[in-house]
Structure formats: structure tokens, C-alpha cells
Amino acid sequence: MAKKRPQTGAKRPQLTDGEIPVVGAREPCPCGSGRRYKACHGRAAAHAVTELVQRPFEGLPGECDWVALRELVPAATVPLTLREGLPEGVGSVTLATVLPMAWPALRRDDGSVLIGLQNDTASGDISRDLADTLQRALTAEPGTPVQGRRAPAEGPRLQDLLDLDAPFEPVVHEGFEFWVPDAENATPEVTASLERANSAAIPTVRLQGVDAAYWCRTPEKNHLRWVMPYPEEHLLDALARLHAAGRSNLGEGTRLVGSFRAHGLTVPVWDLPGEVGAQEVEKPAAEFAERLTEALAAEAPLTAEERRARGGLTNRQVTLS
């Protein structure tokens, strides 16, 4: 049998919650309670880590585009503006869908910072994880990547660090050449990663006439995937009204086939003929937006036909996150 530790009457130092560091789950809690960390202050930290935030990008400018770049778009970048301005030596901060070697973040030799959006995160709050990565990237040594870790449970979120009045304007790229401003001097690992990423990238274009709608080409057919900000049930009702009336398509040969669920938002998806490119779908998408606005304003109960249409749309939903 293991020997019991002798009990002492000495008072343990009392720490405030904000001073208690993160330690191993089975180690004594640093607060001095005598209990293991997982049974003391680690309990709240573990709950914060596992609790899922349904809409992690809510409150950020361009929430729908954040979702699209996280789940749908292969290669894109967005300049980010910090609420407190850039620290000395950091020339810019850029959000990227993916970084080489799947790094969470990278501080380049010139001091600029790139943050990867499509990485696995350790907690249920993507916004908090990304904010922690951003903070560490701002102080990293130039020329070094930032590795992933579990973010502090009480750490800031992106909504605390970014300027919420600044525009969010994604730039979609054909490939990932933005990784390497000096391709000739890239390491073999980065070059190989770039070649693999480019070969897997699906051609994607962001429409200009409506928000957060992305055309893409796959081997079988083209698609339009449109991230929408409306509550799911309300949006499905509106789509059902249009579908039952034969007004849910985007022109001849197109079809509303279902939707994704992603980070608390709904993403309707249309199949498009192979000859319909991004430019050809701009006008039909703008016209559909007007029809959808009218359908969203309707207050009458769904008819039997509309309920059947809604059931079909609901059955063709796929949850991405």
C-alpha cells in the first residue's frame, strides 16, 4: 500500500481564480485545496473546453463568410484589423483558409502574421482557440510557425481582439501560392505541401452581387453554396414556399438540392449545369435573393404542398459542424 502523506496544519497560500495555472489533471490543484486539479479548478476549465459554442463567429463582421472559409472554400485570405492596432514589428495580420504543413499560424520573416482557419481546435469554441493562436503568433519569433494548444478557458475570443467595425473582405485564390512570397527559397517540405494542396483545390469563386455565395466546380457538376444568416427554421419555411411554387432554382437546368448546417448557420446548395460559371449565376442569384426576401416576410401557415417541400429539404440536410 502507498504511504499516506502526513497532514500538516500549515496554511496553504490562497490564489485567486485568475492566478491559478493549468496543470495535469491528476496533479494537486495549485490553489492549495489539497484536491487534484481535475476535481477542483480543472473542473470548470474542462467544462469550458468541451462546451460547444454553436455560432462561434457570431458578432464578427462577415459571419457568413467566416463559416464559408472555415468549411467550404479551399484557398482564400482576408486582411484582419486588430482592435488595439498592430504591435511593433508586426506589419499585418492575415486570415488564411489553410497554411503549409497545416500550421495553426505562422509569423513570417518580415514579421507579418498568417492565421489558419481550417485547423482542428482543442475546445468547443473555435473563436477562443483562434484568438489564443493569434495572440501567440503576434509575439512569436519571425520565421517560426505557431503550434496548436488548449486555449485558456478564460482567454479572449476573436470578438475581443478584432476591430468589429472593419470590413471583412475575402479574396479567393486559385491555389496556395500566397503561402510562399519567395517560392525559390521555400523549404522542400513547404514546396511539397504546396503541390499537394494545389492538386486537391476545387476551383471556387465568390459571387459579387450577393453576400457569402460561392460557386465551385467539381468533376461531376458545378454548385452554388450560399451561407445565409437567417434562423434555420424560418429559412427552411421560406425555401419550402419557393420550392413548392417552382421558384427555388437559379435558372434553366439548376436545382436546389438541399443544404448544409455549419456553425449555427444554414447553407443552401444548388446543382448547376457544367456550362454555368460564376458570372452566369450572378444575375439569377440576385433575383433569387429578392424572391427569398419576400418568402421570409410571409406569415401564412405552410400549405400541404409547402410542408411536403419542407420535409424534402429537411431530409437533404447535411451537418458539417
Tab-separated table of C-alpha atoms in Angstrom:
chain	number	residue	atom	x	y	z
A	1	MET	CA	0.000	0.000	0.000
A	2	ALA	CA	1.169	3.504	-0.721
A	3	LYS	CA	2.009	5.558	2.309
A	4	LYS	CA	-0.360	8.320	3.230
A	5	ARG	CA	1.112	11.779	3.141
A	6	PRO	CA	1.304	13.339	6.590
A	7	GLN	CA	-1.217	16.115	7.139
A	8	THR	CA	0.150	19.458	8.249
A	9	GLY	CA	-1.580	22.311	9.885
A	10	ALA	CA	0.278	24.905	7.865
A	11	LYS	CA	-1.924	27.255	5.888
A	12	ARG	CA	-1.670	26.928	2.122
A	13	PRO	CA	-1.373	30.087	0.051
A	14	GLN	CA	-4.739	31.128	-1.356
A	15	LEU	CA	-4.795	32.151	-5.016
A	16	THR	CA	-7.479	33.929	-6.917
A	17	ASP	CA	-9.048	32.120	-9.871
A	18	GLY	CA	-7.197	34.332	-12.298
A	19	GLU	CA	-3.803	33.325	-10.808
A	20	ILE	CA	-4.283	29.548	-10.942
A	21	PRO	CA	-2.188	27.974	-13.719
A	22	VAL	CA	-3.211	24.948	-15.779
A	23	VAL	CA	-1.533	21.712	-14.601
A	24	GLY	CA	-2.016	17.993	-15.219
A	25	ALA	CA	-5.451	16.592	-14.372
A	26	ARG	CA	-4.056	14.296	-11.617
A	27	GLU	CA	-1.664	16.831	-10.102
A	28	PRO	CA	-2.516	18.745	-6.919
A	29	CYS	CA	-4.504	21.887	-7.714
A	30	PRO	CA	-2.234	24.972	-7.480
A	31	CYS	CA	-4.894	26.758	-5.412
A	32	GLY	CA	-3.777	24.791	-2.342
A	33	SER	CA	-7.049	22.960	-1.702
A	34	GLY	CA	-5.339	19.581	-1.460
A	35	ARG	CA	-7.542	18.126	-4.201
A	36	ARG	CA	-6.445	17.030	-7.646
A	37	TYR	CA	-6.692	19.687	-10.317
A	38	LYS	CA	-9.394	17.807	-12.271
A	39	ALA	CA	-11.625	17.756	-9.170
A	40	CYS	CA	-11.011	21.398	-8.275
A	41	HIS	CA	-10.327	24.327	-10.606
A	42	GLY	CA	-9.774	21.979	-13.538
A	43	ARG	CA	-13.455	21.053	-13.480
A	44	ALA	CA	-14.576	24.469	-14.721
A	45	ALA	CA	-11.717	24.592	-17.220
A	46	ALA	CA	-12.669	21.176	-18.637
A	47	HIS	CA	-16.303	22.240	-18.960
A	48	ALA	CA	-15.299	25.411	-20.799
A	49	VAL	CA	-13.088	23.384	-23.140
A	50	THR	CA	-15.775	20.864	-24.072
A	51	GLU	CA	-18.830	23.148	-24.168
A	52	LEU	CA	-19.769	23.667	-27.809
A	53	VAL	CA	-20.385	27.215	-28.979
A	54	GLN	CA	-22.997	26.820	-31.712
A	55	ARG	CA	-22.194	30.088	-33.500
A	56	PRO	CA	-18.514	30.816	-32.799
A	57	PHE	CA	-18.327	33.649	-35.351
A	58	GLU	CA	-21.499	35.444	-34.264
A	59	GLY	CA	-20.883	39.148	-33.764
A	60	LEU	CA	-17.945	39.293	-36.177
A	61	PRO	CA	-18.280	41.256	-39.426
A	62	GLY	CA	-18.897	38.785	-42.250
A	63	GLU	CA	-20.056	35.891	-40.061
A	64	CYS	CA	-21.371	34.037	-43.128
A	65	ASP	CA	-18.028	34.391	-44.913
A	66	TRP	CA	-16.186	33.151	-41.801
A	67	VAL	CA	-18.309	30.000	-41.984
A	68	ALA	CA	-17.712	29.612	-45.733
A	69	LEU	CA	-13.946	29.974	-45.361
A	70	ARG	CA	-13.917	27.535	-42.452
A	71	GLU	CA	-15.924	24.802	-44.228
A	72	LEU	CA	-16.296	25.359	-47.980
A	73	VAL	CA	-13.543	27.410	-49.602
A	74	PRO	CA	-10.143	25.820	-50.338
A	75	ALA	CA	-7.894	28.861	-50.771
A	76	ALA	CA	-8.698	32.367	-49.556
A	77	THR	CA	-7.237	35.155	-47.461
A	78	VAL	CA	-8.661	38.137	-45.571
A	79	PRO	CA	-6.752	41.047	-44.001
A	80	LEU	CA	-7.669	41.386	-40.315
A	81	THR	CA	-7.727	44.615	-38.301
A	82	LEU	CA	-6.931	44.406	-34.594
A	83	ARG	CA	-8.934	46.456	-32.118
A	84	GLU	CA	-5.776	47.715	-30.377
A	85	GLY	CA	-3.733	48.134	-33.552
A	86	LEU	CA	-0.678	46.171	-34.660
A	87	PRO	CA	2.154	45.545	-32.184
A	88	GLU	CA	5.578	46.901	-33.047
A	89	GLY	CA	7.275	44.762	-35.672
A	90	VAL	CA	4.054	43.177	-36.964
A	91	GLY	CA	3.308	44.631	-40.378
A	92	SER	CA	-0.009	42.886	-40.989
A	93	VAL	CA	-2.316	40.084	-39.836
A	94	THR	CA	-3.987	37.897	-42.461
A	95	LEU	CA	-6.537	35.141	-42.065
A	96	ALA	CA	-5.988	32.192	-44.424
A	97	THR	CA	-8.114	29.125	-45.009
A	98	VAL	CA	-5.112	26.778	-44.773
A	99	LEU	CA	-1.396	27.211	-44.065
A	100	PRO	CA	1.505	24.984	-45.153
A	101	MET	CA	2.020	21.838	-43.063
A	102	ALA	CA	-1.404	22.589	-41.507
A	103	TRP	CA	0.229	25.086	-39.138
A	104	PRO	CA	-2.284	26.963	-36.938
A	105	ALA	CA	-0.343	30.179	-37.528
A	106	LEU	CA	2.902	31.480	-38.965
A	107	ARG	CA	4.959	34.566	-38.318
A	108	ARG	CA	6.926	35.292	-41.439
A	109	ASP	CA	10.482	36.555	-41.609
A	110	ASP	CA	9.213	40.091	-42.243
A	111	GLY	CA	7.112	39.991	-39.037
A	112	SER	CA	3.711	39.635	-40.724
A	113	VAL	CA	1.307	37.065	-39.281
A	114	LEU	CA	-0.844	34.431	-41.028
A	115	ILE	CA	-3.617	32.614	-39.128
A	116	GLY	CA	-5.051	29.309	-40.424
A	117	LEU	CA	-8.826	28.894	-40.133
A	118	GLN	CA	-9.378	25.262	-41.149
A	119	ASN	CA	-7.329	23.599	-38.408
A	120	ASP	CA	-8.637	21.238	-35.756
A	121	THR	CA	-9.307	23.050	-32.481
A	122	ALA	CA	-8.934	21.772	-28.918
A	123	SER	CA	-12.109	23.209	-27.431
A	124	GLY	CA	-15.732	23.723	-28.311
A	125	ASP	CA	-15.175	27.414	-29.065
A	126	ILE	CA	-13.317	27.973	-32.326
A	127	SER	CA	-13.279	31.717	-31.713
A	128	ARG	CA	-11.399	31.356	-28.413
A	129	ASP	CA	-8.920	28.883	-29.905
A	130	LEU	CA	-8.189	31.180	-32.851
A	131	ALA	CA	-7.786	34.177	-30.559
A	132	ASP	CA	-5.235	32.282	-28.475
A	133	THR	CA	-3.337	31.297	-31.625
A	134	LEU	CA	-3.417	34.905	-32.837
A	135	GLN	CA	-2.051	36.273	-29.573
A	136	ARG	CA	0.831	33.802	-29.576
A	137	ALA	CA	1.599	34.495	-33.245
A	138	LEU	CA	1.911	38.238	-32.553
A	139	THR	CA	4.781	37.562	-30.150
A	140	ALA	CA	6.400	34.614	-31.940
A	141	GLU	CA	9.903	34.893	-33.336
A	142	PRO	CA	9.887	35.950	-37.006
A	143	GLY	CA	10.240	32.987	-39.308
A	144	THR	CA	8.538	30.483	-36.993
A	145	PRO	CA	5.196	28.633	-37.032
A	146	VAL	CA	2.847	28.563	-34.037
A	147	GLN	CA	1.717	25.145	-32.834
A	148	GLY	CA	-1.760	24.299	-31.562
A	149	ARG	CA	-2.601	24.013	-27.883
A	150	ARG	CA	-5.525	24.093	-25.481
A	151	ALA	CA	-6.572	27.720	-25.060
A	152	PRO	CA	-7.076	29.054	-21.516
A	153	ALA	CA	-10.737	28.742	-20.542
A	154	GLU	CA	-10.976	32.433	-19.649
A	155	GLY	CA	-8.955	33.707	-22.590
A	156	PRO	CA	-10.250	36.298	-25.066
A	157	ARG	CA	-12.226	35.453	-28.194
A	158	LEU	CA	-11.824	36.887	-31.686
A	159	GLN	CA	-14.703	39.223	-30.886
A	160	ASP	CA	-12.486	40.771	-28.181
A	161	LEU	CA	-9.367	41.149	-30.319
A	162	LEU	CA	-10.629	42.230	-33.744
A	163	ASP	CA	-11.980	45.614	-34.817
A	164	LEU	CA	-15.683	44.890	-35.246
A	165	ASP	CA	-16.164	47.971	-37.434
A	166	ALA	CA	-13.569	46.890	-40.001
A	167	PRO	CA	-14.828	45.228	-43.205
A	168	PHE	CA	-14.315	41.501	-43.793
A	169	GLU	CA	-13.488	41.077	-47.472
A	170	PRO	CA	-12.274	37.610	-48.551
A	171	VAL	CA	-10.037	37.191	-51.572
A	172	VAL	CA	-10.413	33.742	-53.158
A	173	HIS	CA	-7.281	32.315	-54.804
A	174	GLU	CA	-6.890	29.656	-57.476
A	175	GLY	CA	-4.148	27.988	-55.433
A	176	PHE	CA	-1.974	28.410	-52.359
A	177	GLU	CA	0.885	30.439	-53.807
A	178	PHE	CA	0.168	33.103	-51.177
A	179	TRP	CA	1.972	30.759	-48.752
A	180	VAL	CA	5.369	31.482	-50.266
A	181	PRO	CA	6.162	35.059	-51.314
A	182	ASP	CA	9.622	33.768	-52.309
A	183	ALA	CA	8.906	30.358	-53.840
A	184	GLU	CA	12.518	29.818	-54.961
A	185	ASN	CA	13.717	29.778	-51.353
A	186	ALA	CA	10.896	27.672	-49.891
A	187	THR	CA	11.901	24.536	-47.995
A	188	PRO	CA	11.293	21.163	-49.667
A	189	GLU	CA	8.608	20.382	-47.069
A	190	VAL	CA	6.688	23.578	-47.837
A	191	THR	CA	7.072	23.073	-51.590
A	192	ALA	CA	5.704	19.527	-51.343
A	193	SER	CA	2.836	20.711	-49.153
A	194	LEU	CA	2.030	23.444	-51.687
A	195	GLU	CA	1.944	20.957	-54.563
A	196	ARG	CA	-0.377	18.607	-52.654
A	197	ALA	CA	-2.718	21.440	-51.671
A	198	ASN	CA	-2.917	22.858	-55.192
A	199	SER	CA	-3.718	19.455	-56.679
A	200	ALA	CA	-6.645	18.996	-54.273
A	201	ALA	CA	-8.117	22.511	-54.510
A	202	ILE	CA	-11.602	22.774	-56.045
A	203	PRO	CA	-11.974	25.845	-58.327
A	204	THR	CA	-14.085	28.323	-56.338
A	205	VAL	CA	-15.357	31.863	-56.969
A	206	ARG	CA	-17.125	34.236	-54.570
A	207	LEU	CA	-20.119	35.962	-56.167
A	208	GLN	CA	-20.047	39.753	-56.180
A	209	GLY	CA	-23.772	40.576	-56.268
A	210	VAL	CA	-24.850	38.737	-53.099
A	211	ASP	CA	-23.178	38.010	-49.773
A	212	ALA	CA	-21.349	34.781	-48.890
A	213	ALA	CA	-22.333	32.817	-52.016
A	214	TYR	CA	-19.604	30.629	-53.539
A	215	TRP	CA	-19.633	28.951	-56.948
A	216	CYS	CA	-17.457	25.866	-57.297
A	217	ARG	CA	-16.627	23.272	-59.956
A	218	THR	CA	-16.427	19.557	-59.170
A	219	PRO	CA	-15.690	16.703	-61.603
A	220	GLU	CA	-19.407	15.872	-61.983
A	221	LYS	CA	-21.121	19.279	-61.993
A	222	ASN	CA	-20.960	22.824	-60.707
A	223	HIS	CA	-22.530	24.022	-57.463
A	224	LEU	CA	-23.525	27.208	-55.702
A	225	ARG	CA	-23.183	27.082	-51.908
A	226	TRP	CA	-24.659	30.105	-50.160
A	227	VAL	CA	-24.213	30.725	-46.434
A	228	MET	CA	-27.270	32.564	-45.097
A	229	PRO	CA	-27.678	34.457	-41.799
A	230	TYR	CA	-31.352	33.660	-41.126
A	231	PRO	CA	-32.641	31.350	-38.359
A	232	GLU	CA	-32.773	27.805	-39.718
A	233	GLU	CA	-36.487	27.110	-39.227
A	234	HIS	CA	-37.525	30.450	-40.728
A	235	LEU	CA	-35.201	29.960	-43.702
A	236	LEU	CA	-36.459	26.423	-44.371
A	237	ASP	CA	-40.044	27.678	-44.370
A	238	ALA	CA	-39.136	30.346	-46.918
A	239	LEU	CA	-37.210	27.918	-49.117
A	240	ALA	CA	-40.151	25.489	-48.955
A	241	ARG	CA	-42.570	28.197	-50.133
A	242	LEU	CA	-40.336	28.942	-53.108
A	243	HIS	CA	-39.661	25.281	-53.861
A	244	ALA	CA	-43.357	24.372	-53.874
A	245	ALA	CA	-44.036	27.287	-56.229
A	246	GLY	CA	-41.274	26.240	-58.616
A	247	ARG	CA	-39.284	29.389	-57.845
A	248	SER	CA	-36.298	27.951	-55.950
A	249	ASN	CA	-33.975	27.407	-58.910
A	250	LEU	CA	-31.336	29.709	-60.347
A	251	GLY	CA	-32.233	29.330	-63.996
A	252	GLU	CA	-32.735	26.555	-66.519
A	253	GLY	CA	-31.133	23.249	-65.555
A	254	THR	CA	-30.396	24.325	-61.978
A	255	ARG	CA	-31.871	22.740	-58.861
A	256	LEU	CA	-31.959	23.417	-55.117
A	257	VAL	CA	-30.766	20.041	-53.816
A	258	GLY	CA	-30.506	20.555	-50.051
A	259	SER	CA	-28.400	22.375	-47.513
A	260	PHE	CA	-25.537	22.129	-45.059
A	261	ARG	CA	-25.578	23.068	-41.407
A	262	ALA	CA	-22.363	24.779	-40.325
A	263	HIS	CA	-21.547	26.682	-37.136
A	264	GLY	CA	-25.150	27.593	-36.423
A	265	LEU	CA	-25.981	28.741	-39.957
A	266	THR	CA	-27.700	27.102	-42.931
A	267	VAL	CA	-26.052	26.774	-46.356
A	268	PRO	CA	-28.471	26.063	-49.251
A	269	VAL	CA	-26.824	24.205	-52.145
A	270	TRP	CA	-27.786	24.268	-55.837
A	271	ASP	CA	-26.661	21.937	-58.612
A	272	LEU	CA	-25.686	23.826	-61.767
A	273	PRO	CA	-25.040	22.589	-65.307
A	274	GLY	CA	-21.379	22.283	-66.209
A	275	GLU	CA	-21.568	25.231	-68.609
A	276	VAL	CA	-22.899	27.615	-65.915
A	277	GLY	CA	-19.962	29.518	-64.491
A	278	ALA	CA	-19.781	32.058	-61.703
A	279	GLN	CA	-20.559	35.001	-63.989
A	280	GLU	CA	-23.644	33.292	-65.429
A	281	VAL	CA	-25.136	32.703	-61.975
A	282	GLU	CA	-24.662	36.274	-60.681
A	283	LYS	CA	-27.953	37.656	-62.038
A	284	PRO	CA	-30.095	34.600	-61.136
A	285	ALA	CA	-28.677	34.685	-57.597
A	286	ALA	CA	-29.556	38.350	-57.177
A	287	GLU	CA	-33.081	37.652	-58.431
A	288	PHE	CA	-33.407	34.710	-56.058
A	289	ALA	CA	-32.353	36.949	-53.160
A	290	GLU	CA	-35.337	39.187	-53.895
A	291	ARG	CA	-37.718	36.215	-54.011
A	292	LEU	CA	-36.288	34.891	-50.757
A	293	THR	CA	-36.812	38.247	-49.026
A	294	GLU	CA	-40.491	38.101	-49.982
A	295	ALA	CA	-40.814	34.500	-48.788
A	296	LEU	CA	-39.152	35.310	-45.476
A	297	ALA	CA	-41.727	38.039	-44.886
A	298	ALA	CA	-44.683	35.685	-45.450
A	299	GLU	CA	-46.665	34.886	-42.286
A	300	ALA	CA	-49.343	32.466	-43.528
A	301	PRO	CA	-49.037	28.829	-42.385
A	302	LEU	CA	-47.392	26.475	-44.884
A	303	THR	CA	-49.771	24.704	-47.233
A	304	ALA	CA	-49.767	20.913	-47.536
A	305	GLU	CA	-47.607	21.138	-50.654
A	306	GLU	CA	-45.193	23.528	-48.944
A	307	ARG	CA	-44.955	21.197	-45.932
A	308	ARG	CA	-44.031	18.329	-48.249
A	309	ALA	CA	-41.394	20.524	-49.898
A	310	ARG	CA	-40.039	21.455	-46.482
A	311	GLY	CA	-39.845	17.809	-45.466
A	312	GLY	CA	-37.841	17.037	-48.579
A	313	LEU	CA	-35.408	19.885	-47.900
A	314	THR	CA	-35.020	18.835	-44.272
A	315	ASN	CA	-34.240	15.244	-45.298
A	316	ARG	CA	-31.475	16.513	-47.550
A	317	GLN	CA	-29.594	18.454	-44.875
A	318	VAL	CA	-26.014	17.519	-44.011
A	319	THR	CA	-24.346	18.781	-40.831
A	320	LEU	CA	-20.737	19.891	-41.333
A	321	SER	CA	-20.109	21.091	-37.780
